[in-house]
mmCIF file of C-alpha atoms in Angstrom:
data_model
loop_
_atom_site.group_PDB
_atom_site.id
_atom_site.type_symbol
_atom_site.label_atom_id
_atom_site.label_comp_id
_atom_site.label_asym_id
_atom_site.label_seq_id
_atom_site.Cartn_x
_atom_site.Cartn_y
_atom_site.Cartn_z
ATOM 1 C CA MET A 128 70.080 35.819 -34.890
ATOM 2 C CA ILE A 129 71.552 36.172 -38.281
ATOM 3 C CA PRO A 130 70.169 38.442 -40.929
ATOM 4 C CA VAL A 131 69.396 36.787 -43.976
ATOM 5 C CA ARG A 132 68.287 38.041 -47.697
ATOM 6 C CA VAL A 133 66.611 35.472 -49.718
ATOM 7 C CA SER A 134 64.786 35.760 -53.296
ATOM 8 C CA PHE A 135 62.983 33.477 -54.907
ATOM 9 C CA ALA A 136 61.647 33.425 -58.385
ATOM 10 C CA VAL A 137 57.966 32.169 -58.603
ATOM 11 C CA ASP A 138 56.440 30.457 -61.284
ATOM 12 C CA PHE A 139 52.627 29.354 -61.331
ATOM 13 C CA SER A 140 51.244 26.859 -63.877
ATOM 14 C CA THR A 141 48.187 24.219 -63.494
ATOM 15 C CA ASP A 142 48.337 20.470 -63.708
ATOM 16 C CA ARG A 143 45.246 18.998 -65.357
ATOM 17 C CA THR A 144 45.630 15.136 -65.243
ATOM 18 C CA SER A 145 47.241 13.967 -62.089
ATOM 19 C CA ASN A 146 45.178 12.261 -59.955
ATOM 20 C CA THR A 147 47.698 10.696 -57.386
ATOM 21 C CA ARG A 148 50.388 11.872 -55.159
ATOM 22 C CA LYS A 149 53.420 10.402 -57.060
ATOM 23 C CA ALA A 150 52.109 11.214 -60.020
ATOM 24 C CA ALA A 151 51.629 15.244 -58.728
ATOM 25 C CA LEU A 152 55.014 15.139 -57.588
ATOM 26 C CA TRP A 153 56.094 13.865 -61.023
ATOM 27 C CA SER A 154 54.489 16.476 -62.812
ATOM 28 C CA LEU A 155 56.275 18.867 -60.531
ATOM 29 C CA ALA A 156 59.493 17.637 -60.865
ATOM 30 C CA ALA A 157 58.741 17.898 -64.839
ATOM 31 C CA ARG A 158 57.692 21.658 -64.497
ATOM 32 C CA VAL A 159 61.265 22.167 -62.734
ATOM 33 C CA ALA A 160 62.974 20.670 -64.959
ATOM 34 C CA GLU A 161 61.838 22.998 -67.540
ATOM 35 C CA LEU A 162 62.547 25.905 -65.533
ATOM 36 C CA ARG A 163 65.993 24.370 -64.791
ATOM 37 C CA PRO A 164 67.572 22.540 -67.498
ATOM 38 C CA LYS A 165 70.376 21.391 -65.646
ATOM 39 C CA ALA A 166 68.247 19.685 -63.395
ATOM 40 C CA SER A 167 67.405 16.195 -64.027
ATOM 41 C CA LYS A 168 63.601 15.367 -64.079
ATOM 42 C CA LEU A 169 64.666 12.143 -62.122
ATOM 43 C CA ASP A 170 66.661 13.369 -59.813
ATOM 44 C CA ILE A 171 64.217 16.138 -58.616
ATOM 45 C CA ALA A 172 61.315 13.372 -58.881
ATOM 46 C CA GLY A 173 63.737 10.850 -56.542
ATOM 47 C CA ALA A 174 64.348 13.930 -54.084
ATOM 48 C CA LEU A 175 60.600 14.702 -53.755
ATOM 49 C CA TYR A 176 59.306 11.093 -53.640
ATOM 50 C CA ALA A 177 62.181 10.555 -50.486
ATOM 51 C CA ARG A 178 61.005 13.939 -48.943
ATOM 52 C CA GLU A 179 57.569 12.708 -49.443
ATOM 53 C CA ARG A 180 58.407 9.554 -47.360
ATOM 54 C CA LEU A 181 59.701 11.226 -44.258
ATOM 55 C CA GLY A 182 56.325 12.334 -43.839
ATOM 56 C CA THR A 183 53.519 14.152 -45.477
ATOM 57 C CA THR A 184 54.210 17.974 -47.003
ATOM 58 C CA ALA A 185 50.641 18.654 -46.547
ATOM 59 C CA MET A 186 49.603 21.439 -43.950
ATOM 60 C CA GLY A 187 46.109 21.215 -44.514
ATOM 61 C CA GLY A 188 43.568 23.508 -45.790
ATOM 62 C CA GLY A 189 44.433 21.926 -49.624
ATOM 63 C CA VAL A 190 47.982 22.873 -49.358
ATOM 64 C CA ALA A 191 50.975 20.826 -49.500
ATOM 65 C CA LEU A 192 54.608 22.068 -49.399
ATOM 66 C CA PRO A 193 57.153 19.851 -50.781
ATOM 67 C CA HIS A 194 60.474 21.002 -50.834
ATOM 68 C CA THR A 195 64.409 19.574 -51.996
ATOM 69 C CA VAL A 196 67.673 20.814 -53.081
ATOM 70 C CA LEU A 197 68.649 21.336 -56.285
ATOM 71 C CA THR A 198 72.357 21.284 -57.768
ATOM 72 C CA ASP A 199 75.043 24.230 -56.750
ATOM 73 C CA GLU A 200 74.038 26.868 -58.705
ATOM 74 C CA ASP A 201 70.448 26.907 -58.679
ATOM 75 C CA ALA A 202 68.683 30.207 -57.285
ATOM 76 C CA SER A 203 66.107 29.839 -55.165
ATOM 77 C CA MET A 204 62.202 29.366 -56.517
ATOM 78 C CA ILE A 205 58.980 28.785 -55.536
ATOM 79 C CA VAL A 206 57.011 26.467 -58.158
ATOM 80 C CA VAL A 207 53.017 26.596 -57.143
ATOM 81 C CA ARG A 208 50.779 23.818 -59.148
ATOM 82 C CA ARG A 209 47.088 23.997 -59.464
ATOM 83 C CA LEU A 210 46.107 20.891 -59.187
ATOM 84 C CA GLU A 211 43.125 20.207 -61.290
ATOM 85 C CA ARG A 212 42.010 17.154 -59.505
ATOM 86 C CA PRO A 213 42.938 17.467 -55.696
ATOM 87 C CA VAL A 214 44.797 14.373 -54.886
ATOM 88 C CA GLU A 215 45.108 12.582 -51.202
ATOM 89 C CA PHE A 216 48.410 13.880 -49.398
ATOM 90 C CA ASP A 217 47.542 12.513 -45.936
ATOM 91 C CA ALA A 218 46.963 15.786 -44.679
ATOM 92 C CA PRO A 219 46.342 16.339 -41.170
ATOM 93 C CA ASP A 220 42.604 17.429 -41.410
ATOM 94 C CA GLY A 221 41.784 14.768 -44.540
ATOM 95 C CA MET A 222 41.505 17.364 -46.725
ATOM 96 C CA ALA A 223 42.520 16.647 -50.410
ATOM 97 C CA VAL A 224 45.503 18.812 -51.727
ATOM 98 C CA ASP A 225 44.682 21.061 -54.701
ATOM 99 C CA THR A 226 47.832 23.326 -54.499
ATOM 100 C CA LEU A 227 51.173 22.372 -54.309
ATOM 101 C CA VAL A 228 53.811 25.451 -52.863
ATOM 102 C CA ALA A 229 57.314 23.496 -53.904
ATOM 103 C CA LEU A 230 60.689 24.917 -52.265
ATOM 104 C CA MET A 231 63.968 24.589 -54.495
ATOM 105 C CA GLY A 232 67.069 25.713 -53.933
ATOM 106 C CA GLY A 233 70.803 25.438 -54.325
ATOM 107 C CA LYS A 234 72.983 23.108 -51.837
ATOM 108 C CA HIS A 235 75.105 26.116 -50.854
ATOM 109 C CA ASP A 236 72.379 27.988 -49.640
ATOM 110 C CA ILE A 237 70.251 26.167 -47.152
ATOM 111 C CA LYS A 238 68.886 29.417 -45.687
ATOM 112 C CA TRP A 239 66.460 29.584 -48.261
ATOM 113 C CA LEU A 240 64.701 26.666 -46.982
ATOM 114 C CA ARG A 241 64.498 27.879 -43.453
ATOM 115 C CA ALA A 242 63.498 31.201 -44.166
ATOM 116 C CA ALA A 243 60.597 30.034 -46.919
ATOM 117 C CA LEU A 244 59.244 27.627 -44.650
ATOM 118 C CA LEU A 245 59.222 29.540 -41.902
ATOM 119 C CA ARG A 246 56.878 32.103 -43.867
ATOM 120 C CA LEU A 247 54.453 29.522 -45.785
ATOM 121 C CA GLY A 248 54.127 28.149 -42.359
ATOM 122 C CA ARG A 249 52.025 30.934 -41.909
ATOM 123 C CA LEU A 250 49.452 29.722 -44.315
ATOM 124 C CA ALA A 251 48.008 27.011 -42.110
ATOM 125 C CA GLN A 252 47.217 29.501 -39.357
ATOM 126 C CA GLN A 253 45.768 32.124 -41.980
ATOM 127 C CA GLY A 254 42.972 31.146 -43.908
ATOM 128 C CA PRO A 255 42.180 34.182 -46.248
ATOM 129 C CA LEU A 256 45.668 34.269 -47.853
ATOM 130 C CA ARG A 257 45.613 30.368 -48.371
ATOM 131 C CA HIS A 258 42.302 31.303 -50.217
ATOM 132 C CA GLN A 259 43.905 33.711 -52.055
ATOM 133 C CA LEU A 260 47.007 31.413 -52.977
ATOM 134 C CA ARG A 261 44.421 28.464 -54.056
ATOM 135 C CA THR A 262 42.125 30.614 -55.923
ATOM 136 C CA ALA A 263 44.703 32.657 -57.820
ATOM 137 C CA THR A 264 44.647 32.760 -61.718
ATOM 138 C CA THR A 265 48.065 34.414 -62.310
ATOM 139 C CA GLN A 266 51.286 34.009 -61.695
ATOM 140 C CA ASP A 267 51.115 37.808 -60.142
ATOM 141 C CA GLU A 268 48.354 37.137 -57.981
ATOM 142 C CA VAL A 269 50.567 34.151 -56.440
ATOM 143 C CA ALA A 270 53.744 36.345 -56.094
ATOM 144 C CA ALA A 271 51.589 38.791 -54.034
ATOM 145 C CA VAL A 272 50.079 36.245 -51.679
ATOM 146 C CA LEU A 273 53.993 34.973 -51.164
ATOM 147 C CA ALA A 274 54.982 38.668 -50.801
ATOM 148 C CA ALA A 275 52.293 39.306 -47.898
ATOM 149 C CA LEU A 276 53.963 36.518 -46.291
ATOM 150 C CA GLY A 277 56.843 38.075 -46.110
ATOM 151 C CA LEU A 278 58.752 36.697 -48.925
ATOM 152 C CA ASP A 279 60.957 38.098 -51.406
ATOM 153 C CA VAL A 280 59.533 37.039 -54.453
ATOM 154 C CA HIS A 281 59.996 38.019 -58.428
ATOM 155 C CA THR A 282 58.029 36.671 -61.481
ATOM 156 C CA ASP A 283 61.251 37.062 -63.919
ATOM 157 C CA GLN A 284 60.143 34.157 -66.461
ATOM 158 C CA LYS A 285 64.192 33.616 -67.270
ATOM 159 C CA PHE A 286 64.839 32.670 -63.690
ATOM 160 C CA CYS A 287 67.778 34.689 -63.861
ATOM 161 C CA VAL A 288 71.140 33.224 -61.509
ATOM 162 C CA ASN A 289 70.805 37.118 -59.716
ATOM 163 C CA ALA A 290 67.752 36.720 -57.890
ATOM 164 C CA ARG A 291 67.661 39.684 -56.577
ATOM 165 C CA THR A 292 67.083 41.513 -59.996
ATOM 166 C CA VAL A 293 63.407 41.942 -60.125
ATOM 167 C CA GLN A 294 61.646 43.173 -63.265
ATOM 168 C CA ALA A 295 59.935 46.428 -63.271
ATOM 169 C CA GLU A 296 56.526 44.986 -64.939
ATOM 170 C CA GLY A 297 56.756 42.175 -61.995
ATOM 171 C CA ARG A 298 56.562 44.872 -59.669
ATOM 172 C CA ALA A 299 54.186 47.146 -61.243
ATOM 173 C CA ALA A 300 51.433 43.956 -61.523
ATOM 174 C CA LEU A 301 52.081 44.030 -57.797
ATOM 175 C CA GLY A 302 51.411 47.423 -56.977
ATOM 176 C CA MET A 303 54.828 47.565 -55.899
ATOM 177 C CA THR A 304 57.578 50.262 -55.808
ATOM 178 C CA GLY A 305 60.984 50.129 -55.306
ATOM 179 C CA ARG A 306 63.204 46.904 -54.364
ATOM 180 C CA MET A 307 60.860 43.867 -53.036
ATOM 181 C CA GLN A 308 63.467 42.663 -50.447
ATOM 182 C CA HIS A 309 62.824 41.705 -46.864
ATOM 183 C CA SER A 310 65.421 41.019 -44.180
ATOM 184 C CA ILE A 311 64.560 37.595 -42.725
ATOM 185 C CA ALA A 312 66.398 37.095 -39.417
ATOM 186 C CA LEU A 313 66.731 33.477 -38.511
ATOM 187 C CA ARG A 314 67.772 32.336 -35.311
#
């Protein structure tokens, strides 16, 4: 086993206009491009579309986990988008998706993807946490759910390159003290 530390910047926003899977992924790409100005919206959208063509990222229960790799210098992040209008994502349970939990990270550090997918996969089995995520109304509520899944998260709006820098305000809002770092063992 290889011990790994992965820290994720967290963003939460609402998509009020999308009514198809493609539109929701495009809107997601636009949001990521706002947060990562060096990243191209077209490249992000293309990567998200390509991943979705491999098979649905919907996990059921109204949640999908789209993910892709960004440029080398980008730190790992989780962007949660609430869809005001649920859209069809070919979910295993047939339920339309109203919450996108998107994983983004740099090419140099692919371990972020595996670590997050292992943790986020628990949402499929943990209905109460999934419900909390789907009904969250603030970025801090989203971050608290992700932390409950064992992810090291921070809500730094600047999305700093040093992803382990956690603002004291974010920790206090989550009711946590000290550093929010978890060792994640990968096989």
